[in-house]
Amino acid sequence: MLYVGRLNSKKGLDLLVQAMTRVVSTEPNVRLVIAGGGDPPQFEERVRSWVRDAGLSQWTVLTVYLDESDKLRALADCDVLVLPSAAENFGFAMFEAMASARAVVCSDSLDYAGEVQRYDAGIVVPREPEQFAGAILQLLGDPDRRRRLGQNGVSLARRY
């Protein structure tokens, strides 16, 4: 799984860490990469402490902000992009993931959540850890669906 973006309170990383505890209890081989810089800078340490306190250090990698080529490599390597943000005007990372034929799990509070649903490009869920974990587990267990959602996402990304 991959999260790409700024590390700040509106991005829902606390929710993502909670969801990850549920995911690894079922799929212990999964890994989460959180790529981005803290905004404010000290927020990165808060995310690290959430990961540590949840006992997820062995399943989670926090990286610095990725340049474009590293971001493309990360997208190519991931199975699912996760975006639990409270709000996004556009959600560049989500559209980059869809353009890379990757399925997304995003919160229903995003401006383009309706489009993701209409195009069947990902799973849109309420901002609750159980909902995110369930959607992630659905996609991890169904590679054919991930591919189908990813291909649908390419069509959606081309529109924008």
Backbone as JSON, one array per atom type, in Angstrom:
{
  "sequence": "MLYVGRLNSKKGLDLLVQAMTRVVSTEPNVRLVIAGGGDPPQFEERVRSWVRDAGLSQWTVLTVYLDESDKLRALADCDVLVLPSAAENFGFAMFEAMASARAVVCSDSLDYAGEVQRYDAGIVVPREPEQFAGAILQLLGDPDRRRRLGQNGVSLARRY",
  "N": [[0.84, -1.16, 0.0], [0.39, 2.3, -0.56], [0.86, 5.62, 0.49], [0.97, 8.86, -0.62], [1.97, 12.12, -0.17], [1.6, 15.32, 1.55], [2.45, 15.33, 5.0], [0.25, 15.95, 7.23], [-2.3, 17.04, 9.57], [-4.85, 17.0, 8.31], [-4.77, 14.97, 6.5], [-5.43, 12.43, 7.39], [-3.76, 10.43, 8.43], [-3.61, 9.28, 10.95], [-5.95, 7.78, 11.01], [-5.3, 6.02, 8.94], [-3.16, 4.58, 10.06], [-4.52, 3.28, 12.13], [-6.25, 1.71, 10.58], [-4.36, 0.13, 9.32], [-3.47, -1.53, 11.39], [-5.55, -3.34, 11.55], [-5.46, -4.45, 9.02], [-2.92, -5.78, 8.88], [-3.32, -7.76, 10.72], [-4.77, -9.61, 9.37], [-3.51, -9.86, 6.88], [-0.44, -10.45, 7.04], [1.78, -10.07, 5.41], [1.68, -7.68, 4.12], [2.76, -4.35, 3.3], [3.13, -0.93, 4.18], [3.84, 2.08, 2.68], [4.6, 5.29, 3.53], [4.91, 8.22, 2.07], [6.27, 11.33, 2.06], [6.68, 14.73, 3.17], [6.76, 16.31, 6.4], [4.27, 18.65, 7.37], [3.26, 20.83, 9.41], [6.89, 20.55, 9.86], [7.4, 19.02, 12.26], [5.28, 17.3, 12.39], [5.8, 14.92, 11.1], [7.2, 13.4, 13.0], [5.14, 12.89, 14.76], [3.56, 11.17, 13.22], [5.36, 9.05, 12.98], [5.43, 8.27, 15.67], [2.8, 7.37, 16.02], [2.85, 5.11, 14.38], [4.85, 3.57, 15.68], [3.67, 3.29, 18.26], [1.43, 1.81, 17.63], [2.55, -0.57, 17.05], [3.47, -1.12, 14.5], [5.86, -0.83, 13.17], [7.47, -2.69, 11.75], [5.98, -3.15, 9.52], [5.7, -0.82, 8.18], [6.98, 1.84, 6.23], [8.41, 4.95, 6.36], [9.09, 7.57, 4.27], [11.02, 10.28, 2.92], [9.82, 13.18, 1.15], [9.04, 12.34, -2.17], [10.75, 12.63, -5.28], [9.71, 13.2, -8.71], [10.46, 10.95, -10.37], [11.03, 8.96, -8.45], [8.53, 8.82, -7.26], [6.98, 7.81, -9.36], [8.16, 5.28, -9.59], [7.48, 4.22, -7.09], [4.68, 4.17, -7.32], [4.47, 2.31, -9.4], [5.29, 0.05, -8.05], [3.41, -0.39, -6.07], [0.36, -1.91, -4.82], [-2.02, -0.79, -4.06], [-3.2, 2.5, -3.73], [-3.66, 4.61, -1.0], [-5.82, 7.04, 0.35], [-6.79, 8.72, 2.85], [-7.75, 11.28, 3.43], [-9.33, 14.17, 4.95], [-10.22, 16.18, 3.33], [-9.77, 17.11, -0.06], [-9.01, 19.17, -2.71], [-8.3, 18.44, -5.3], [-6.51, 16.18, -5.33], [-3.89, 15.18, -6.27], [-2.09, 12.97, -5.99], [-3.82, 10.81, -6.0], [-4.88, 10.93, -8.61], [-2.53, 10.6, -10.04], [-1.91, 8.0, -9.29], [-4.11, 6.65, -10.42], [-3.63, 7.23, -13.12], [-1.45, 5.67, -13.39], [-2.52, 3.19, -13.45], [-3.35, 2.09, -11.02], [-5.31, 0.84, -8.38], [-7.38, 2.65, -6.1], [-8.04, 3.49, -2.69], [-10.12, 5.61, -1.16], [-11.29, 8.38, 0.84], [-14.72, 9.26, 1.38], [-15.11, 11.93, 1.56], [-13.68, 13.43, -0.22], [-13.33, 15.71, -2.97], [-13.45, 14.5, -5.53], [-14.45, 12.0, -5.08], [-16.94, 11.0, -5.87], [-16.6, 10.8, -8.63], [-14.64, 8.82, -8.74], [-16.15, 6.67, -7.83], [-18.17, 6.57, -9.85], [-16.68, 5.89, -12.12], [-15.76, 3.49, -11.32], [-13.16, 3.21, -10.3], [-11.91, 2.78, -7.98], [-12.24, 2.17, -4.44], [-14.49, 3.83, -2.47], [-14.86, 5.08, 0.7], [-16.32, 5.75, 3.98], [-14.65, 7.86, 6.39], [-13.45, 6.0, 8.38], [-11.6, 3.75, 10.37], [-12.22, 0.95, 10.24], [-13.7, 0.75, 7.89], [-11.83, 1.6, 5.96], [-9.86, -0.37, 6.32], [-11.32, -2.68, 5.62], [-11.86, -2.18, 2.88], [-9.27, -2.06, 1.83], [-8.38, -4.67, 2.38], [-10.19, -6.11, 0.78], [-9.23, -5.41, -1.79], [-6.56, -6.26, -1.68], [-6.95, -8.98, -1.58], [-7.93, -9.6, -4.06], [-6.65, -9.64, -6.92], [-7.51, -9.43, -9.6], [-9.67, -7.68, -9.5], [-8.32, -5.4, -8.58], [-6.74, -4.84, -10.84], [-8.75, -4.31, -12.73], [-10.04, -2.04, -11.57], [-7.84, -0.34, -11.63], [-7.42, -0.05, -14.41], [-9.82, 1.21, -15.08], [-9.4, 3.53, -13.69], [-7.4, 4.73, -15.2], [-8.85, 5.63, -17.39], [-10.47, 7.55, -16.11], [-8.49, 9.33, -15.13], [-7.45, 10.31, -17.52], [-9.43, 12.04, -18.31], [-9.0, 14.28, -16.81]],
  "CA": [[0.0, 0.0, 0.0], [1.16, 3.53, -0.67], [0.3, 6.94, 0.71], [1.89, 9.91, -1.09], [1.45, 13.46, 0.06], [2.07, 16.01, 2.75], [2.1, 14.72, 6.27], [-0.36, 16.9, 8.15], [-3.46, 16.5, 10.28], [-6.05, 16.8, 7.48], [-4.56, 13.85, 5.58], [-6.0, 11.19, 7.91], [-2.77, 9.39, 8.65], [-3.97, 8.57, 12.17], [-6.93, 6.8, 10.56], [-4.59, 5.02, 8.15], [-2.42, 3.72, 10.99], [-5.52, 2.42, 12.77], [-6.69, 0.73, 9.58], [-3.24, -0.78, 9.06], [-3.43, -2.56, 12.43], [-6.53, -4.35, 11.18], [-5.01, -5.1, 7.79], [-1.81, -6.71, 9.13], [-3.79, -8.91, 11.49], [-5.28, -10.56, 8.38], [-2.51, -9.99, 5.81], [0.82, -10.04, 7.66], [2.84, -9.79, 4.43], [1.46, -6.37, 3.51], [3.61, -3.24, 3.75], [2.62, 0.41, 3.91], [4.83, 3.13, 2.49], [4.08, 6.64, 3.71], [5.92, 9.06, 1.41], [5.95, 12.76, 2.1], [7.33, 15.53, 4.21], [5.89, 16.87, 7.42], [3.79, 20.02, 7.17], [4.58, 21.35, 9.73], [7.95, 19.51, 9.92], [7.31, 18.14, 13.43], [4.18, 16.35, 12.23], [6.37, 13.63, 10.71], [7.49, 12.65, 14.23], [3.86, 12.42, 15.29], [3.19, 9.99, 12.43], [6.28, 7.98, 13.4], [5.03, 7.78, 16.99], [1.59, 6.57, 15.83], [3.27, 3.82, 13.83], [5.53, 2.85, 16.77], [2.71, 2.96, 19.33], [0.52, 0.78, 17.11], [3.3, -1.8, 16.82], [3.49, -1.34, 13.05], [7.14, -0.42, 12.59], [8.0, -3.66, 10.8], [5.11, -3.17, 8.34], [5.54, 0.54, 7.67], [8.17, 2.59, 5.86], [8.2, 6.38, 6.15], [10.16, 8.14, 3.46], [10.94, 11.71, 2.68], [9.09, 13.54, -0.05], [9.61, 11.69, -3.35], [10.76, 13.38, -6.53], [8.78, 12.6, -9.69], [10.86, 9.61, -10.82], [10.83, 8.04, -7.34], [7.09, 8.65, -7.08], [6.51, 6.89, -10.4], [8.61, 3.93, -9.22], [6.66, 3.78, -5.96], [3.37, 3.83, -7.86], [4.6, 1.07, -10.16], [5.5, -1.06, -7.12], [2.32, -0.57, -5.1], [-0.87, -2.57, -5.25], [-3.15, 0.08, -3.75], [-2.91, 3.82, -3.16], [-4.65, 4.96, 0.02], [-5.94, 8.48, 0.57], [-7.84, 8.89, 3.86], [-7.85, 12.71, 3.76], [-10.62, 14.78, 5.27], [-10.62, 16.99, 2.17], [-8.8, 17.34, -1.13], [-9.63, 19.84, -3.84], [-8.07, 17.65, -6.51], [-5.92, 14.89, -4.99], [-2.92, 14.84, -7.32], [-1.55, 11.62, -5.81], [-4.85, 9.87, -6.41], [-4.94, 10.92, -10.07], [-1.28, 9.99, -10.52], [-2.06, 6.55, -9.11], [-5.04, 6.16, -11.44], [-2.94, 7.3, -14.41], [-0.5, 4.55, -13.36], [-3.34, 1.98, -13.43], [-3.4, 1.56, -9.67], [-6.57, 1.01, -7.66], [-7.28, 3.54, -4.96], [-9.03, 3.5, -1.62], [-10.14, 7.01, -0.73], [-12.41, 8.76, 1.7], [-15.89, 9.8, 0.68], [-15.13, 13.39, 1.74], [-12.87, 14.07, -1.26], [-14.11, 16.33, -4.03], [-13.61, 13.62, -6.68], [-14.88, 10.66, -4.65], [-18.06, 10.59, -6.72], [-16.05, 10.39, -9.93], [-13.97, 7.52, -8.53], [-17.23, 5.67, -7.8], [-18.83, 6.47, -11.17], [-15.78, 5.2, -13.05], [-15.33, 2.23, -10.7], [-11.71, 3.3, -10.33], [-11.41, 2.51, -6.64], [-13.27, 2.0, -3.42], [-14.71, 5.06, -1.71], [-15.41, 4.68, 2.0], [-16.31, 6.76, 5.04], [-13.36, 8.02, 7.08], [-13.43, 5.16, 9.57], [-10.55, 2.73, 10.2], [-12.77, -0.35, 9.84], [-14.08, 0.86, 6.48], [-10.61, 1.61, 5.16], [-9.24, -1.7, 6.39], [-12.11, -3.61, 4.82], [-11.65, -1.91, 1.45], [-7.9, -2.47, 1.5], [-8.33, -6.14, 2.38], [-10.89, -6.56, -0.43], [-8.36, -5.26, -2.95], [-5.38, -7.12, -1.55], [-7.35, -10.35, -1.84], [-8.55, -9.76, -5.38], [-5.8, -8.98, -7.92], [-8.26, -9.12, -10.82], [-10.42, -6.44, -9.26], [-7.34, -4.3, -8.56], [-6.39, -4.52, -12.24], [-9.92, -3.69, -13.37], [-10.16, -0.69, -11.03], [-6.7, 0.42, -12.15], [-7.69, 0.31, -15.81], [-10.89, 2.21, -15.07], [-8.78, 4.76, -13.22], [-6.7, 5.35, -16.32], [-9.87, 6.38, -18.14], [-10.84, 8.74, -15.34], [-7.35, 10.27, -15.09], [-7.33, 10.95, -18.84], [-10.42, 13.13, -18.39], [-8.53, 15.46, -16.08]],
  "C": [[0.89, 1.23, 0.0], [0.3, 4.73, -0.33], [1.36, 7.92, 0.23], [1.24, 11.25, -0.83], [2.06, 14.11, 1.28], [1.64, 15.24, 3.99], [1.56, 15.83, 7.17], [-1.69, 16.35, 8.63], [-4.66, 16.24, 9.37], [-5.95, 15.56, 6.59], [-5.05, 12.51, 6.11], [-5.0, 10.08, 8.18], [-3.0, 8.64, 9.96], [-4.98, 7.47, 11.85], [-6.25, 5.67, 9.79], [-3.81, 4.06, 9.04], [-3.38, 2.77, 11.7], [-6.01, 1.33, 11.81], [-5.6, -0.31, 9.33], [-3.15, -1.86, 10.14], [-4.4, -3.68, 12.12], [-6.07, -5.13, 9.95], [-3.92, -6.13, 8.09], [-2.24, -7.9, 9.97], [-4.33, -10.0, 10.57], [-4.25, -10.87, 7.3], [-1.14, -9.56, 6.32], [1.97, -9.75, 6.68], [2.72, -8.43, 3.78], [2.45, -5.36, 4.09], [2.93, -1.94, 3.35], [3.8, 1.35, 3.77], [4.11, 4.46, 2.61], [5.17, 7.57, 3.2], [5.48, 10.51, 1.43], [6.69, 13.45, 3.22], [6.31, 16.09, 5.17], [5.53, 18.32, 7.15], [2.81, 20.34, 8.29], [5.6, 20.21, 9.91], [7.84, 18.56, 11.11], [6.17, 17.13, 13.33], [4.69, 14.97, 11.82], [6.67, 12.79, 11.94], [6.21, 12.13, 14.86], [3.41, 11.16, 14.54], [4.07, 8.81, 12.83], [5.86, 7.41, 14.76], [3.73, 6.97, 16.89], [1.94, 5.17, 15.34], [3.93, 2.98, 14.92], [4.53, 2.38, 17.82], [1.72, 1.87, 18.9], [1.23, -0.54, 16.87], [3.45, -2.15, 15.35], [4.82, -1.04, 12.39], [7.66, -1.4, 11.55], [7.18, -3.73, 9.51], [5.04, -1.83, 7.62], [6.89, 1.18, 7.39], [7.74, 4.04, 5.67], [9.38, 6.92, 5.37], [10.0, 9.65, 3.42], [10.08, 11.94, 1.44], [9.79, 12.94, -1.27], [9.64, 12.65, -4.53], [9.92, 12.61, -7.55], [9.19, 11.19, -10.11], [10.7, 8.59, -9.7], [9.35, 7.79, -7.09], [6.53, 7.68, -8.12], [6.94, 5.45, -10.1], [7.76, 3.38, -8.07], [5.26, 3.39, -6.43], [3.41, 2.52, -8.64], [4.71, -0.14, -9.24], [4.32, -1.32, -6.19], [1.16, -1.34, -5.7], [-2.07, -1.63, -5.1], [-2.62, 1.41, -3.23], [-4.03, 4.13, -2.18], [-4.62, 6.46, 0.26], [-7.11, 8.73, 1.54], [-8.09, 10.34, 4.26], [-9.26, 13.14, 4.1], [-11.13, 15.57, 4.08], [-9.46, 17.1, 1.2], [-9.55, 18.06, -2.24], [-9.48, 19.02, -5.11], [-7.5, 16.28, -6.17], [-4.96, 14.41, -6.06], [-2.42, 13.41, -7.2], [-2.56, 10.57, -6.28], [-4.92, 9.78, -7.94], [-3.66, 10.36, -10.68], [-1.34, 8.47, -10.39], [-2.99, 5.98, -10.17], [-4.39, 6.18, -12.82], [-1.91, 6.18, -14.53], [-1.21, 3.2, -13.26], [-3.33, 1.3, -12.07], [-4.78, 1.83, -9.06], [-6.34, 1.92, -6.47], [-8.37, 3.21, -3.94], [-8.99, 4.92, -1.08], [-11.38, 7.28, 0.12], [-13.52, 9.42, 0.89], [-16.0, 11.32, 0.81], [-14.32, 14.13, 0.68], [-13.76, 14.61, -2.37], [-14.38, 15.37, -5.2], [-14.02, 12.2, -6.31], [-16.02, 10.14, -5.52], [-17.6, 10.12, -8.09], [-15.36, 9.02, -9.82], [-15.03, 6.42, -8.5], [-17.86, 5.48, -9.17], [-17.98, 5.69, -12.17], [-15.36, 3.82, -12.54], [-13.8, 2.12, -10.74], [-11.08, 3.01, -8.97], [-12.57, 2.29, -5.71], [-13.31, 3.28, -2.59], [-15.43, 4.68, -0.42], [-15.47, 5.86, 2.96], [-14.96, 6.76, 5.76], [-13.37, 7.31, 8.42], [-12.41, 4.05, 9.35], [-11.08, 1.38, 9.71], [-13.13, -0.36, 8.36], [-12.86, 0.84, 5.57], [-9.95, 0.24, 5.15], [-10.0, -2.7, 5.54], [-11.9, -3.43, 3.32], [-10.24, -2.35, 1.02], [-7.81, -3.99, 1.42], [-9.06, -6.72, 1.17], [-9.95, -6.53, -1.63], [-7.12, -6.13, -2.87], [-5.72, -8.57, -1.88], [-7.88, -10.62, -3.23], [-7.74, -9.02, -6.45], [-6.54, -8.62, -9.21], [-9.06, -7.83, -10.66], [-9.48, -5.24, -9.22], [-6.98, -3.88, -9.98], [-7.54, -3.81, -12.94], [-10.11, -2.25, -12.88], [-9.04, 0.21, -11.56], [-6.92, 0.85, -13.59], [-8.81, 1.34, -15.91], [-10.35, 3.56, -14.62], [-8.01, 5.49, -14.31], [-7.68, 6.18, -17.14], [-10.28, 7.65, -17.42], [-9.71, 9.77, -15.35], [-7.19, 10.99, -16.43], [-8.31, 12.1, -19.02], [-9.91, 14.41, -17.77], [-7.07, 15.73, -16.36]]
}
